Tab-separated table of C-alpha atoms in Angstrom:
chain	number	residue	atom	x	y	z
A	1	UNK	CA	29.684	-24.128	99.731
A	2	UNK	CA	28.685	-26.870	102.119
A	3	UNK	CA	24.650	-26.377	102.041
A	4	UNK	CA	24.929	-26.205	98.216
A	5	UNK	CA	27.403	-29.399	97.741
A	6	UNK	CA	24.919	-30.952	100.565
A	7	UNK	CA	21.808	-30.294	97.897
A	8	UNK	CA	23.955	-31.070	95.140
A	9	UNK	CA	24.502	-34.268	96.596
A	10	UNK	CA	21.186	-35.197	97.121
A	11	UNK	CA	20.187	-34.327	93.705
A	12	UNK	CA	22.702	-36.659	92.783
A	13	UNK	CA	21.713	-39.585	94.385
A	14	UNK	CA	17.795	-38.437	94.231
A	15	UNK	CA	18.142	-38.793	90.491
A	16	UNK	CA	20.043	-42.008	91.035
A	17	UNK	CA	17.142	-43.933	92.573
A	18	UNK	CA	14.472	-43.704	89.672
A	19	UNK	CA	17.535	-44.273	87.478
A	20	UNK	CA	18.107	-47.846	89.564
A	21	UNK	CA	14.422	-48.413	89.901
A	22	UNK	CA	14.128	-48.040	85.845
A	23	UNK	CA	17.174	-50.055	85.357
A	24	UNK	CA	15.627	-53.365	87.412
A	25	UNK	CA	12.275	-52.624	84.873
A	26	UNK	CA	14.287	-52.623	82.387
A	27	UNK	CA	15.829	-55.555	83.180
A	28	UNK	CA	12.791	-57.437	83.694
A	29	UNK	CA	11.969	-56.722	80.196
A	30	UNK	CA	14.020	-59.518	79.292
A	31	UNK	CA	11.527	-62.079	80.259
A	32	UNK	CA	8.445	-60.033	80.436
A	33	UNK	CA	8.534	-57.634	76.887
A	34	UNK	CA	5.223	-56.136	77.796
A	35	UNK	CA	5.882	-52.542	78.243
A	36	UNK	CA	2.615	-51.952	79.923
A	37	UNK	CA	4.046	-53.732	83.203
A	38	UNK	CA	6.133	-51.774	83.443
A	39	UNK	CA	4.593	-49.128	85.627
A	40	UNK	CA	3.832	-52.327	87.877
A	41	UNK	CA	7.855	-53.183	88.433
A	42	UNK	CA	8.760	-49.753	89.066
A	43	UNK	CA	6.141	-49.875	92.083
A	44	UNK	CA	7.259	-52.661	93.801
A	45	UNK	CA	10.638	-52.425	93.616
A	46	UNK	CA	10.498	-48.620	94.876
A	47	UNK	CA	8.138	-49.427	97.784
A	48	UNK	CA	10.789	-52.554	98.655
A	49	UNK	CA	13.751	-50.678	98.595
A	50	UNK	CA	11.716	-47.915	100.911
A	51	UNK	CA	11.262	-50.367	102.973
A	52	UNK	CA	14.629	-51.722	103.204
A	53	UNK	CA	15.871	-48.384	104.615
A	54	UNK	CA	12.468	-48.194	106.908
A	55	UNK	CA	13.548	-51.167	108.685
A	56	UNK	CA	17.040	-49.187	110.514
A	57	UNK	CA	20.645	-49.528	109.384
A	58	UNK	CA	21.643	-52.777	111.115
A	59	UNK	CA	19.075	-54.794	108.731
A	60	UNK	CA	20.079	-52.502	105.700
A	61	UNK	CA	23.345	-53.320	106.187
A	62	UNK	CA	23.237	-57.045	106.507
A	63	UNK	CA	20.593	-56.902	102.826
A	64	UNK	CA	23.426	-54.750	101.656
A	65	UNK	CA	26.410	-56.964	102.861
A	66	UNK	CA	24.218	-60.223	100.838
A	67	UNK	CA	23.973	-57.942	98.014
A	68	UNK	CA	27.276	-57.415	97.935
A	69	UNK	CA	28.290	-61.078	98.252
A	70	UNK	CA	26.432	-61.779	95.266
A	71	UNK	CA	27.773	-59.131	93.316
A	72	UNK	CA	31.424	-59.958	93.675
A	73	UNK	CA	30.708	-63.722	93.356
A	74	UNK	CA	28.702	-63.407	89.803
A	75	UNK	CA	31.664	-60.552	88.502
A	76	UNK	CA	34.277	-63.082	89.362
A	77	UNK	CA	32.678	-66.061	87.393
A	78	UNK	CA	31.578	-63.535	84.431
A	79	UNK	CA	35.297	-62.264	84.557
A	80	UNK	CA	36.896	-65.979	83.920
A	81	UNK	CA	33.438	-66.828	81.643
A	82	UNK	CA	34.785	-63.900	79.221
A	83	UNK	CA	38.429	-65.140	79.696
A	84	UNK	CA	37.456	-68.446	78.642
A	85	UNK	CA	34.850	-67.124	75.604
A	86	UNK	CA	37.777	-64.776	74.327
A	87	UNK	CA	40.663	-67.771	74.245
A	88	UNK	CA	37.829	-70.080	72.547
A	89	UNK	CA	36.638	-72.389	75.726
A	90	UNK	CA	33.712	-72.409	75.172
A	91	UNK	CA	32.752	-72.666	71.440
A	92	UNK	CA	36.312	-73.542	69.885
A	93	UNK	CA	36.521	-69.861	68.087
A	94	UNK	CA	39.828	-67.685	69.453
A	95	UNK	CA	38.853	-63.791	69.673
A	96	UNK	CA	41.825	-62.779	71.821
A	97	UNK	CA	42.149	-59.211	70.570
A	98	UNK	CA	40.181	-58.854	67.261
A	99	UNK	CA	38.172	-56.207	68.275
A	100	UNK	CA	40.650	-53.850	69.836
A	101	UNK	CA	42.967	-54.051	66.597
A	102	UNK	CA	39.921	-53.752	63.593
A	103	UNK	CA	37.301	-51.470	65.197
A	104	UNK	CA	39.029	-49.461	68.002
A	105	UNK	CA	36.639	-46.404	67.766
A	106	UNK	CA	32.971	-45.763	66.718
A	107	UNK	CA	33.282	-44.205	63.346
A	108	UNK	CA	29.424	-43.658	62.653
A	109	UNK	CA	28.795	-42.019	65.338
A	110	UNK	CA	25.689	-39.476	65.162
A	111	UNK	CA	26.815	-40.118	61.216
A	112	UNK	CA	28.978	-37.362	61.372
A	113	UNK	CA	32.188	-37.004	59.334
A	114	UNK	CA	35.398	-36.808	59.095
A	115	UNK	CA	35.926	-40.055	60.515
A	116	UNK	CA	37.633	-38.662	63.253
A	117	UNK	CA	35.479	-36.193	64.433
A	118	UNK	CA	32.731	-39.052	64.879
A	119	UNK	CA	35.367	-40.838	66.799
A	120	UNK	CA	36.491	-38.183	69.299
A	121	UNK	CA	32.951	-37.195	69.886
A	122	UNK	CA	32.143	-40.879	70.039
A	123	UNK	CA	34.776	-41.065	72.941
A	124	UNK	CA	34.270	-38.018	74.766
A	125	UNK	CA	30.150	-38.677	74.871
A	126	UNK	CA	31.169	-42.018	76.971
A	127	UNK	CA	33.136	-40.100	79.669
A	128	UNK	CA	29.235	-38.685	81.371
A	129	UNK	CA	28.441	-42.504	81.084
A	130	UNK	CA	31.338	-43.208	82.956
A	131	UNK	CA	31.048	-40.573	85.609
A	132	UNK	CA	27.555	-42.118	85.958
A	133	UNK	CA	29.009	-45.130	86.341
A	134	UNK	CA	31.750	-44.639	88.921
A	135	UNK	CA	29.767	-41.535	91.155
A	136	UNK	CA	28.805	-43.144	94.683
A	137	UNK	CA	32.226	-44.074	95.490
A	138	UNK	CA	32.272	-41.036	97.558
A	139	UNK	CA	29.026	-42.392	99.043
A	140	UNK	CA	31.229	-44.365	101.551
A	141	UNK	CA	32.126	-41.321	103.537
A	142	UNK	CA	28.329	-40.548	104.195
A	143	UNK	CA	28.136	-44.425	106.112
A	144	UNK	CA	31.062	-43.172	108.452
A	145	UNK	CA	28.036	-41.213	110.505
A	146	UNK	CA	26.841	-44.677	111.706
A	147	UNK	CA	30.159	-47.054	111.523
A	148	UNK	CA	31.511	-48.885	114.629
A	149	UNK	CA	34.727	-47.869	115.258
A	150	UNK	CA	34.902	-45.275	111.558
A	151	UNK	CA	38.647	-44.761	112.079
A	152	UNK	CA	39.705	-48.283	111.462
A	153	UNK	CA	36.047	-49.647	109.352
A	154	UNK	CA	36.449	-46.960	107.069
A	155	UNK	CA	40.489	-47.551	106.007
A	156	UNK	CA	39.716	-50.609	105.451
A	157	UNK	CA	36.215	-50.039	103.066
A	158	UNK	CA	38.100	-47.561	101.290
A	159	UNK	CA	40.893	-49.582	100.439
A	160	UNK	CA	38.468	-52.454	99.518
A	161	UNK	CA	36.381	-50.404	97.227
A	162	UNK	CA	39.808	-49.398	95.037
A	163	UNK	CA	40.903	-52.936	94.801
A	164	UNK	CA	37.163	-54.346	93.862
A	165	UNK	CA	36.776	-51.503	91.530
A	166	UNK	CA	40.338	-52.284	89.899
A	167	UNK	CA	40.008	-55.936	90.273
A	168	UNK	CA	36.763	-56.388	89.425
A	169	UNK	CA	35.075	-53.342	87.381
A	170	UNK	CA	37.940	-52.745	85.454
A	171	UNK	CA	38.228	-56.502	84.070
A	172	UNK	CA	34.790	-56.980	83.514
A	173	UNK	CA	34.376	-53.969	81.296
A	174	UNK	CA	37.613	-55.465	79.805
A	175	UNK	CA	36.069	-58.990	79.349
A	176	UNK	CA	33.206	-57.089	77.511
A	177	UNK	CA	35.514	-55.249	74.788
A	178	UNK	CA	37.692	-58.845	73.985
A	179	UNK	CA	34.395	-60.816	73.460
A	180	UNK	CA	31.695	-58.172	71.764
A	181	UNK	CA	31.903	-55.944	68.708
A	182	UNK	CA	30.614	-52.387	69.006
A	183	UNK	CA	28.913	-53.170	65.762
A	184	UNK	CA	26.996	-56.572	67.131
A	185	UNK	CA	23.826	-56.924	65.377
A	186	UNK	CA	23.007	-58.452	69.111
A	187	UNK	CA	23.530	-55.329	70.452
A	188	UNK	CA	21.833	-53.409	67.463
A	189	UNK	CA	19.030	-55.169	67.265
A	190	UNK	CA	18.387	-55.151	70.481
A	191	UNK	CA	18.490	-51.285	70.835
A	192	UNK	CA	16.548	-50.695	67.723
A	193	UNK	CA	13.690	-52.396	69.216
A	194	UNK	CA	13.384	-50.129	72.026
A	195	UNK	CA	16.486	-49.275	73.811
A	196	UNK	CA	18.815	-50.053	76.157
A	197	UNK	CA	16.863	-53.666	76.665
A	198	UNK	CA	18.006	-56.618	79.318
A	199	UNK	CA	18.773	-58.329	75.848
A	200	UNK	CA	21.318	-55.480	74.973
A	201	UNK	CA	23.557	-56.787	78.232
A	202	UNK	CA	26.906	-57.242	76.956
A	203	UNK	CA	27.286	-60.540	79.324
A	204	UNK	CA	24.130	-61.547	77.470
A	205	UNK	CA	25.490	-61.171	74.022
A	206	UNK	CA	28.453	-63.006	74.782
A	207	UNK	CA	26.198	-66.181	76.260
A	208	UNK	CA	24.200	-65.573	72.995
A	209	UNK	CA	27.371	-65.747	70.735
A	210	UNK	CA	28.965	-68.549	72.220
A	211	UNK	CA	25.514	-70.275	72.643
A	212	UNK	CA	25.172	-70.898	76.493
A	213	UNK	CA	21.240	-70.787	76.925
A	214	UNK	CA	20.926	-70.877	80.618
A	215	UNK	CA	23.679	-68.449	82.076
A	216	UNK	CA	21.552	-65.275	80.221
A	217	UNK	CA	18.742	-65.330	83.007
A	218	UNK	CA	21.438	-65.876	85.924
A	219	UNK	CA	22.834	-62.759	84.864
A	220	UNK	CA	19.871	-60.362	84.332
A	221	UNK	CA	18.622	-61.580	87.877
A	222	UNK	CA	22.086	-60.401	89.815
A	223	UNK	CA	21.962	-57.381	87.557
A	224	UNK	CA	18.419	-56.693	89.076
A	225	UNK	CA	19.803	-57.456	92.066
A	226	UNK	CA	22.792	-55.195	91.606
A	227	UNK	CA	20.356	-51.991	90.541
A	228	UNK	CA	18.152	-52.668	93.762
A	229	UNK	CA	21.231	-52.624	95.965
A	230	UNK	CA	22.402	-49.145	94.264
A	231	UNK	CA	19.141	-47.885	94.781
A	232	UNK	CA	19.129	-48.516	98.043
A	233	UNK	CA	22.486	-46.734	98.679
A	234	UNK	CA	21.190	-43.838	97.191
A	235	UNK	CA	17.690	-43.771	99.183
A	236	UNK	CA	20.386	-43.883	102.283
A	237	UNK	CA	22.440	-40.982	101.415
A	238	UNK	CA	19.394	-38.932	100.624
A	239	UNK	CA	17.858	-39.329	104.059
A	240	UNK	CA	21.141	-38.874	105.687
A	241	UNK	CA	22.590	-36.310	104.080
A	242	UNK	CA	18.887	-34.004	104.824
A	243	UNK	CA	19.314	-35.226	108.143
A	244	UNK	CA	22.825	-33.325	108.748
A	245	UNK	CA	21.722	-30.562	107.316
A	246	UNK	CA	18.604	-29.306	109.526
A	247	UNK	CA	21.302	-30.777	112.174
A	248	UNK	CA	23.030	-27.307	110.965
A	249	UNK	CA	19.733	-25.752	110.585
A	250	UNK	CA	19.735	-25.705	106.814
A	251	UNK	CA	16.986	-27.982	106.337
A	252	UNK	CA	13.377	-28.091	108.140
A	253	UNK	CA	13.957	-29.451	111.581
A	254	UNK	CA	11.239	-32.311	110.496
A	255	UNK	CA	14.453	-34.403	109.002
A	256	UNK	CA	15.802	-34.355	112.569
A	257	UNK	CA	13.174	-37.082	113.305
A	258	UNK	CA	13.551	-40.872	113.205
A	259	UNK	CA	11.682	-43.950	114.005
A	260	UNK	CA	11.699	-46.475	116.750
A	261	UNK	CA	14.572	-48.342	114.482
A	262	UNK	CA	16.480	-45.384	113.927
A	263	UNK	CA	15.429	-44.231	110.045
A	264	UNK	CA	15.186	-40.557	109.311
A	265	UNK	CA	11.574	-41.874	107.803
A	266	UNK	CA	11.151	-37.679	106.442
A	267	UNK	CA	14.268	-38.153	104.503
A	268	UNK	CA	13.338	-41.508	103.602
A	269	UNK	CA	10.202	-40.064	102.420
A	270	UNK	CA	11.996	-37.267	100.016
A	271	UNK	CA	13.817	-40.622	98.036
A	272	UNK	CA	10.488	-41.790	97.579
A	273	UNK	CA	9.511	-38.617	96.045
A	274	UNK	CA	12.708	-38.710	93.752
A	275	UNK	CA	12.069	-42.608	92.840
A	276	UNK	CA	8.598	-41.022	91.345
A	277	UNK	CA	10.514	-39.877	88.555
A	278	UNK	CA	10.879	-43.798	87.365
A	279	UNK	CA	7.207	-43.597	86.390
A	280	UNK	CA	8.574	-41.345	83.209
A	281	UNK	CA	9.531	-44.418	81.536
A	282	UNK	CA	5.953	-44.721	80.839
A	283	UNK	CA	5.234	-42.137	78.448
A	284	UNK	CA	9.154	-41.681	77.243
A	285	UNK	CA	10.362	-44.997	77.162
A	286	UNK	CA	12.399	-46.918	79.715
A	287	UNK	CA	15.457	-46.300	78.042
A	288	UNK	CA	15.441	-42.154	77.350
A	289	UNK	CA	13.721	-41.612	81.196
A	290	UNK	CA	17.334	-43.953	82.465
A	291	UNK	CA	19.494	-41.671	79.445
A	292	UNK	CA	17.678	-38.330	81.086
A	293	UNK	CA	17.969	-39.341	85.069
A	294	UNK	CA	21.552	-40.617	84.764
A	295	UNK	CA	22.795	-37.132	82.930
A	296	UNK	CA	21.392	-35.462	86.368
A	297	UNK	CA	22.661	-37.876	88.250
A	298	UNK	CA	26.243	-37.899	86.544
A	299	UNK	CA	26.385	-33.931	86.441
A	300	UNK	CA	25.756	-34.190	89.993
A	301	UNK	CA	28.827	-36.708	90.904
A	302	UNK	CA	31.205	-34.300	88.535
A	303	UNK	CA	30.493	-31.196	90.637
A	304	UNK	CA	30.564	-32.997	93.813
A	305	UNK	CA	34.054	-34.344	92.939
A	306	UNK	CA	35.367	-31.299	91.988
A	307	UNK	CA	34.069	-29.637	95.208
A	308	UNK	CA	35.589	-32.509	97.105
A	309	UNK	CA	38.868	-32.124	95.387
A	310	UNK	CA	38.826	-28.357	96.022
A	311	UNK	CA	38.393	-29.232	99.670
A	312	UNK	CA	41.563	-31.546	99.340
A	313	UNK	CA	43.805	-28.894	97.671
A	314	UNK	CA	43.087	-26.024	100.812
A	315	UNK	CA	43.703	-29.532	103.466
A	316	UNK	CA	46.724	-29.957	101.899
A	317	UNK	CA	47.076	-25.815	102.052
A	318	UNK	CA	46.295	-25.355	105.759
A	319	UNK	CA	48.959	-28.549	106.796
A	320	UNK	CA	51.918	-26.564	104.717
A	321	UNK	CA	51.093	-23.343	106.634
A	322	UNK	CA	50.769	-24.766	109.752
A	323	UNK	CA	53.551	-26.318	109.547
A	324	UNK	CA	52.452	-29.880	109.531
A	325	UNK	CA	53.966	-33.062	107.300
A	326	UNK	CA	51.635	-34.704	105.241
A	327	UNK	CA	53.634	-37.736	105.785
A	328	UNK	CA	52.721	-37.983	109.511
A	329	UNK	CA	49.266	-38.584	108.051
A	330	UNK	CA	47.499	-42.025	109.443
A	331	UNK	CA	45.934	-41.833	105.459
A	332	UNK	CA	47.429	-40.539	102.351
A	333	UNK	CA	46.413	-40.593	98.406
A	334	UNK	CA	49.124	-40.852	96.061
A	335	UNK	CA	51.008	-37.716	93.763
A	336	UNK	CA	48.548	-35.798	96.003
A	337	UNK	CA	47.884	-32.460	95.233
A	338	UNK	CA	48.294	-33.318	91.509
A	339	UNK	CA	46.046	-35.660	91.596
A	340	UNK	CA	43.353	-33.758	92.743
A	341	UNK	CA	44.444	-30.523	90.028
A	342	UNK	CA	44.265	-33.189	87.685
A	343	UNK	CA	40.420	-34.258	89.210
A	344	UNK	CA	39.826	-30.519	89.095
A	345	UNK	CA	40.747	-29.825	85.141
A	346	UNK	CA	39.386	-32.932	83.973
A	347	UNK	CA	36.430	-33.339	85.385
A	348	UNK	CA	35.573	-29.059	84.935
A	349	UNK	CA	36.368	-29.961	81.085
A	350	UNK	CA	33.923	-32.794	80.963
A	351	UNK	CA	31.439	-31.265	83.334
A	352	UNK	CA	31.001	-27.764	80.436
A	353	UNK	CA	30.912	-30.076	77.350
A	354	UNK	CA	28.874	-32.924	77.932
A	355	UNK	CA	25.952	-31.605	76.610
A	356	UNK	CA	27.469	-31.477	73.303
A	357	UNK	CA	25.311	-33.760	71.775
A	358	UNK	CA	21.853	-31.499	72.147
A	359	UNK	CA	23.633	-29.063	69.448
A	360	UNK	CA	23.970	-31.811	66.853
A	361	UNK	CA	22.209	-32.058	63.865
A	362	UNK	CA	18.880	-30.236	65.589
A	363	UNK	CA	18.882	-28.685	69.310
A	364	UNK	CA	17.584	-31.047	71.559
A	365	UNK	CA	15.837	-29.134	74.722
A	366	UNK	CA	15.626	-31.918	76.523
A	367	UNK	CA	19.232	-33.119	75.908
A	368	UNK	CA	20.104	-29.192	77.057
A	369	UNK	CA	18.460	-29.487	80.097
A	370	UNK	CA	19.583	-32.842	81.323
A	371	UNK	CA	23.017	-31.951	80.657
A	372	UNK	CA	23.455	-28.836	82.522
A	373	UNK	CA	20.237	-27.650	85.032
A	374	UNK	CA	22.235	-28.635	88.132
A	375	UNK	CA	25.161	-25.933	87.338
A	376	UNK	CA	22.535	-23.197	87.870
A	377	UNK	CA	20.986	-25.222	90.676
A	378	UNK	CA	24.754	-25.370	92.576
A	379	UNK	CA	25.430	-21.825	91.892
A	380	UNK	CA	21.831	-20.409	93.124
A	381	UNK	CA	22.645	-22.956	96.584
A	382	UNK	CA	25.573	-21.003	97.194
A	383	UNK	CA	24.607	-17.605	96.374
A	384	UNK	CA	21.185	-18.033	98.315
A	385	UNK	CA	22.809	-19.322	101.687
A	386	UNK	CA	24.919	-16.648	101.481
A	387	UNK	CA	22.570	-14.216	101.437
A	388	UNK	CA	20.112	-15.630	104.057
A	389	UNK	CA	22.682	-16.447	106.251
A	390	UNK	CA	24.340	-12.683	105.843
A	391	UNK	CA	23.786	-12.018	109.255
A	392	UNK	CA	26.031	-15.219	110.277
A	393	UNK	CA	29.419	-16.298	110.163
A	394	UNK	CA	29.591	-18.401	106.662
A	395	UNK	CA	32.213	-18.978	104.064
A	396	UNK	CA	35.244	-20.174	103.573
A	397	UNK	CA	37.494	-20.475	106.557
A	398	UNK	CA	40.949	-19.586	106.679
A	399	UNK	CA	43.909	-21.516	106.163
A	400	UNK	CA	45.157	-20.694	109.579
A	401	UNK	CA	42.079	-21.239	111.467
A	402	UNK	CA	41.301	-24.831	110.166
A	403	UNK	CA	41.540	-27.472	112.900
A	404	UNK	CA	44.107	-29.809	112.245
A	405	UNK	CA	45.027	-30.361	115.848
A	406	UNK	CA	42.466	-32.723	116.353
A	407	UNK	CA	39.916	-35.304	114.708
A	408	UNK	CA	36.828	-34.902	113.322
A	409	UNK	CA	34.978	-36.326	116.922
A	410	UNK	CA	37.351	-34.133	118.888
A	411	UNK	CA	37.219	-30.949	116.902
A	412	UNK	CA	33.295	-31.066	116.220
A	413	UNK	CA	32.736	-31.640	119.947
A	414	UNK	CA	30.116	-29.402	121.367
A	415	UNK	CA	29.223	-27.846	117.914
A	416	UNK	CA	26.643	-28.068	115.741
A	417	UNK	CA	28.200	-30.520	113.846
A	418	UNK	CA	29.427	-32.423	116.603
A	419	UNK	CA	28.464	-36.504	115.662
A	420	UNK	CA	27.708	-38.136	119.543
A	421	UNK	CA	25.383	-35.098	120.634
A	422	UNK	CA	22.006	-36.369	121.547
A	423	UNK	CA	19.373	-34.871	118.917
A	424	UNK	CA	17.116	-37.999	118.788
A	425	UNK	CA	18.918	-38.722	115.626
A	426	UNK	CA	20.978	-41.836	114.645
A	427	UNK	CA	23.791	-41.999	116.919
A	428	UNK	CA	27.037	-43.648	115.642
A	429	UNK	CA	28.301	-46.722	117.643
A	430	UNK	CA	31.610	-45.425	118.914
A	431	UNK	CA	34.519	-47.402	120.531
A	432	UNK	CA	36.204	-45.729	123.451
């Protein structure tokens, strides 16, 4: 289960960085419509953010930490710009709630009818869009490897990744419902002439409703940099996550390697290989090569969520019969394990139909495939390692034979998997 959630997580974030890179072309389209440059953007930007994780991880993190800054500086003044739009600021016209009450739900969706099929199939096509949207989060636990002092750095990231995504995410996707119509001719118009365009930017539309002429550029250029920071986590966790496996001799010892600075460069190397895939938007459009990658992509982050959840429900297993309180715990979620049966249904349900729309009207192939080739991809992982690795111990442990006794540096020590032995890999800064 581990070598096949380690592959299926580097398909996910594979397929994330030609997503990112396509994104940032996208983007540029705003100013520049010619599609024929866009071959040109998707170069440059995928060479740059190679060589952003070339250069070791103290520079990555310090482009990532300005990144960052940016990020939560422009969603805080496009948070109280939308406030302001919705309660009339900045033209005089009051929104307030307008479009929640008279258009709650898409009711021409895929023109299907009844009305309320169109609406629940409406609703349930934007949950893989929103898987896409929120997958990485788990992303955090792959920068523990190389974290000074992970015990107390990574309470703290995790706690400030719920509040930014609640704070922040949360109110700017609410900010975007209050001020824009699903029906926008902005939005329409924009679409129909090619896509998902930089023009079709909800924050966009709302300057272009309440006429601010400036603020639309300012936008689209922390959006590009908000894609090329993405991409850059995702070029990361591919090259990491290779490197711990052949560290547990599931991979080609060649990802063992690193440079002077420290970058698995052979890992580094594979992202560049998956970024590749950006170059589709050439011959299918910008906008169906980001609607194919981010399917993989999402499909990816639902399976490695329910994997991680599964891993959560035999933890909190093995500490009942051991005899162990969960509320001695240095770190605990909440209504946990419910929470994570909850993960477990939902996501499952979403993961089988959201491919639903490749059956509609005609089958799509395409649609098929992008909606569901990882599930035989996960399921061959598993099946293969355990069949090549017959002769070995693999499998899933015991309730009574998990470590609990210790942490993860103690318990790993002199193992394969321990994280301070000296491999020529990165080694983690640790306290004593």
């Amino acid at each position: 289960m581990g070598f096949a959630m380690g592959i299926n997580y580097i398909l996910q974030t594979g397929f994330a960085v030609p997503t990112e890179i396509t994104a940032i072309a996208v983007t540029i389209g705003y100013w520049d419509p010619d599609t024929g440059h866009i071959p040109v953007y998707i170069a440059v930007f995928l060479l740059l953010s190679i060589g952003i994780n070339l250069v070791g991880v103290k520079y990555y993190g310090e482009v990532e930490f300005l990144f960052a800054g940016i990020k939560i500086l422009m969603l805080v003044a496009l948070i109280l710009f939308g406030l302001v739009a919705d309660l009339g600021g900045v033209n005089g016209v009051y929104t307030g709630g307008k479009y929640w009450r008279e258009e709650p739900f898409n009711d021409t969706f895929e023109n299907l009818s009844p009305v309320s099929l169109a609406r629940f199939l409406g609703f349930w096509k934007v949950l893989t869009q929103a898987a896409f949207a929120f997958g990485g989060i788990e992303g955090i636990g792959v920068l523990a490897g190389e974290a000074f002092n992970p015990r107390k750095t990574m309470r703290m990231a995790v706690r400030r990744v719920f509040y930014r995504i609640v704070g922040l995410y949360l109110l700017a996707v609410l900010m975007i419902g209050l001020n824009i119509s699903q029906h926008s001719p902005d939005l329409l118009s924009a679409v129909s002439k090619g896509g998902s365009t930089a023009a079709s930017s909800p924050f966009v539309v709302i300057c272009q409703q309440v006429g601010v002429k400036v603020l639309p550029s300012v936008i689209n250029a922390v959006v590009m940099t908000s894609a090329l920071s993405s991409c850059n986590e995702n070029v990361y966790a591919v090259s990491r996550v290779l490197l711990a496996l052949a560290r547990q001799n599931s991979m080609p010892k060649c990802f063992l390697r690193t440079s002077r600075l420290g970058s698995p460069y052979w890992g580094v190397l594979v992202s560049f290989c998956f970024g590749l895939l950006g170059f589709l938007s050439i011959s299918s459009g910008s906008d169906q090569a980001f609607t194919w990658l981010s399917n993989l992509s999402a499909l990816s982050s639902l399976i490695a969520w329910i994997t991680i959840c599964l891993c959560y429900v035999r933890f909190q297993r093995a500490l009942r019969l051991q005899g162990l309180d969960r509320r001695n715990l240095l770190l605990r979620s909440w209504c946990q394990p419910y929470m994570a049966y909850t993960c477990i249904a939902s996501f499952s349900v979403i993961l089988l139909f959201n491919g639903f729309t490749a059956f509609i009207h005609s089958f799509d192939v395409s649609t098929f495939f992008a909606s569901y080739i990882t599930l035989p991809v996960f399921a061959l992982c598993v099946v293969g390692f355990r069949v090549v690795k017959k002769k070995d111990q693999c499998g899933v442990a015991h309730l009574e034979d998990i470590d609990l006794s210790h942490g993860p540096e103690q318990a790993l020590r002199n193992t394969r998997y321990d994280l301070t032995a000296t491999h020529g890999l990165v080694q983690p800064v640790i306290k004593a």
